[in-house]
Steps between C-alpha positions, in 0.01 A plus 500: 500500500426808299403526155842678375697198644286237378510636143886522546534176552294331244661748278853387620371094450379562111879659414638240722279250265588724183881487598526177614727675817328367853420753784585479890187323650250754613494313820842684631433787374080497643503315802142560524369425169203289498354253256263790414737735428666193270201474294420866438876505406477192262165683395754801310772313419164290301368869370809555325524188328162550381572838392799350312258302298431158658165345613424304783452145446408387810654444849766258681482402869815389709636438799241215516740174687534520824886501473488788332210704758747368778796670329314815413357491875119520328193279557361552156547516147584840281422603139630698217381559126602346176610762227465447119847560490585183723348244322652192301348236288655148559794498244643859519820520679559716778765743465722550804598862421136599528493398881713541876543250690196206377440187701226278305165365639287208398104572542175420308305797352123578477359664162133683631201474302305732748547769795599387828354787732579417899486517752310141548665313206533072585730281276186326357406905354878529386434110252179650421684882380817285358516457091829304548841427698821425360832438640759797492781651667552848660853664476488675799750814509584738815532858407665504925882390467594236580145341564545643891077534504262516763128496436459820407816529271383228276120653483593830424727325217158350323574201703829437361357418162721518149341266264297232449460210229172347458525136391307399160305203651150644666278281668145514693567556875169277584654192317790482768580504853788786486533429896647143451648586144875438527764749366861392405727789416782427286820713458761416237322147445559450894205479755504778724187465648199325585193588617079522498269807443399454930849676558257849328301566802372132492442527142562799202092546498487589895779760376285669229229500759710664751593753206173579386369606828812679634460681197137522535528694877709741243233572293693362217362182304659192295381542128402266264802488280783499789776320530544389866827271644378348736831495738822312436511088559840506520844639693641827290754363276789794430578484110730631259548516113512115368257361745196300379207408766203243433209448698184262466246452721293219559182450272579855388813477277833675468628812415892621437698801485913600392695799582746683241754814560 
């Protein structure tokens, strides 16, 4: 895909964002689009955030179940980058008028207290990088109406990120077993699901591994500092204004989040 059309779309994403007004999917309108082209479009819609005045605060990676690769039709994981402007402290309420369409995820996140350069990262130099995990919840958001995505819709769309709401309990990933830690999501005070961190890729730190060197092959390295969600541990939960969600996770601790108008 050219340059011109690549910049279009990323620009037509961050007013899409901006606007809170979805798009078409770029898959019916580029039939050929590849993942590539998806990142280098996420790459601008990115730029013009930053230009806006945000930071990046570190990264996301998704599509990491296998329910959700079989529905995409991928065999592997994708990626997207957290914003200044997306992040919540556990506590703040999230306001529905500032999003689309958000369905809610469960996940643990890792804090780094040193660069992760790939390729060639393992999970035991991911515990060694981590300063901490917590639990927390992604609100993922589709700029695409009507959530109709494929692949490379939801990467060129920063990986369908909107926000993200970091739990105030952080722990030392070396003092638990985050494969066998079990996750019970809560909605409205009524368990909506259950599960361990071995649904991530057979655990979150084989995910941050994974991320690390895909990004390393990029020539772009995890810093010391970054926030990184580690890939959601539960199904997406649609909600709307009046909703509260809880989380805990085994050995780890719990985390909660409400949504206003």
């Amino acid at each position: 895909m050219d340059l011109q059309r690549i910049q279009g779309y990323g620009d037509e994403l961050y007013q899409a964002l901006l606007n809170r007004t979805p798009v078409a999917p770029l898959t019916e309108r580029e039939p050929e689009i590849t993942i590539d082209d998806a990142y280098q479009i996420q790459l601008r819609m990115i730029q013009r955030r930053l230009d806006a005045g945000e930071t990046v605060i570190g990264k996301k990676i998704g599509v990491t179940s296998k329910v959700v690769m079989d529905m995409l039709k991928v065999n592997q994981p994708d990626f997207g980058h957290l914003l200044s402007g997306m992040a919540f402290n556990e506590g703040e309420p999230v306001r529905m008028s500032t999003l689309i369409a958000p369905k809610a995820e469960a996940e643990v996140a890792f804090v780094l207290k040193r660069d992760l350069i790939g390729p060639g990262i393992t999970a035991a130099d991911v515990l060694r990088a981590t300063d901490c995990v917590m639990p927390c919840f992604e609100i993922v958001d589709s700029r695409i109406r009507d959530w109709k995505i494929k692949i490379q819709d939801t990467v060129a769309d920063n990986a369908s990120c909107g926000v993200l709401v970091l739990g105030g309990v952080r722990k030392d990933p070396r003092r638990l077993d985050l494969a066998l830690a079990g996750m019970v999501l809560e909605k409205n005070g009524e368990i909506v699901s259950t599960s361990t961190g071995a649904s991530v890729q057979g655990s979150p730190v084989n995910a941050v591994a994974w991320l690390a060197n895909t990004l390393g092959r990029l020539g772009i390295a995890l810093k010391a500092g970054d926030v990184i969600l580690s890939g959601s541990q539960s199904p997406l939960v649609p909600v709307v204004a009046g909703d509260s969600l809880y989380c805990s996770v085994g050995g780890l601790g719990s985390t909660s989040v409400r949504f206003v108008e």
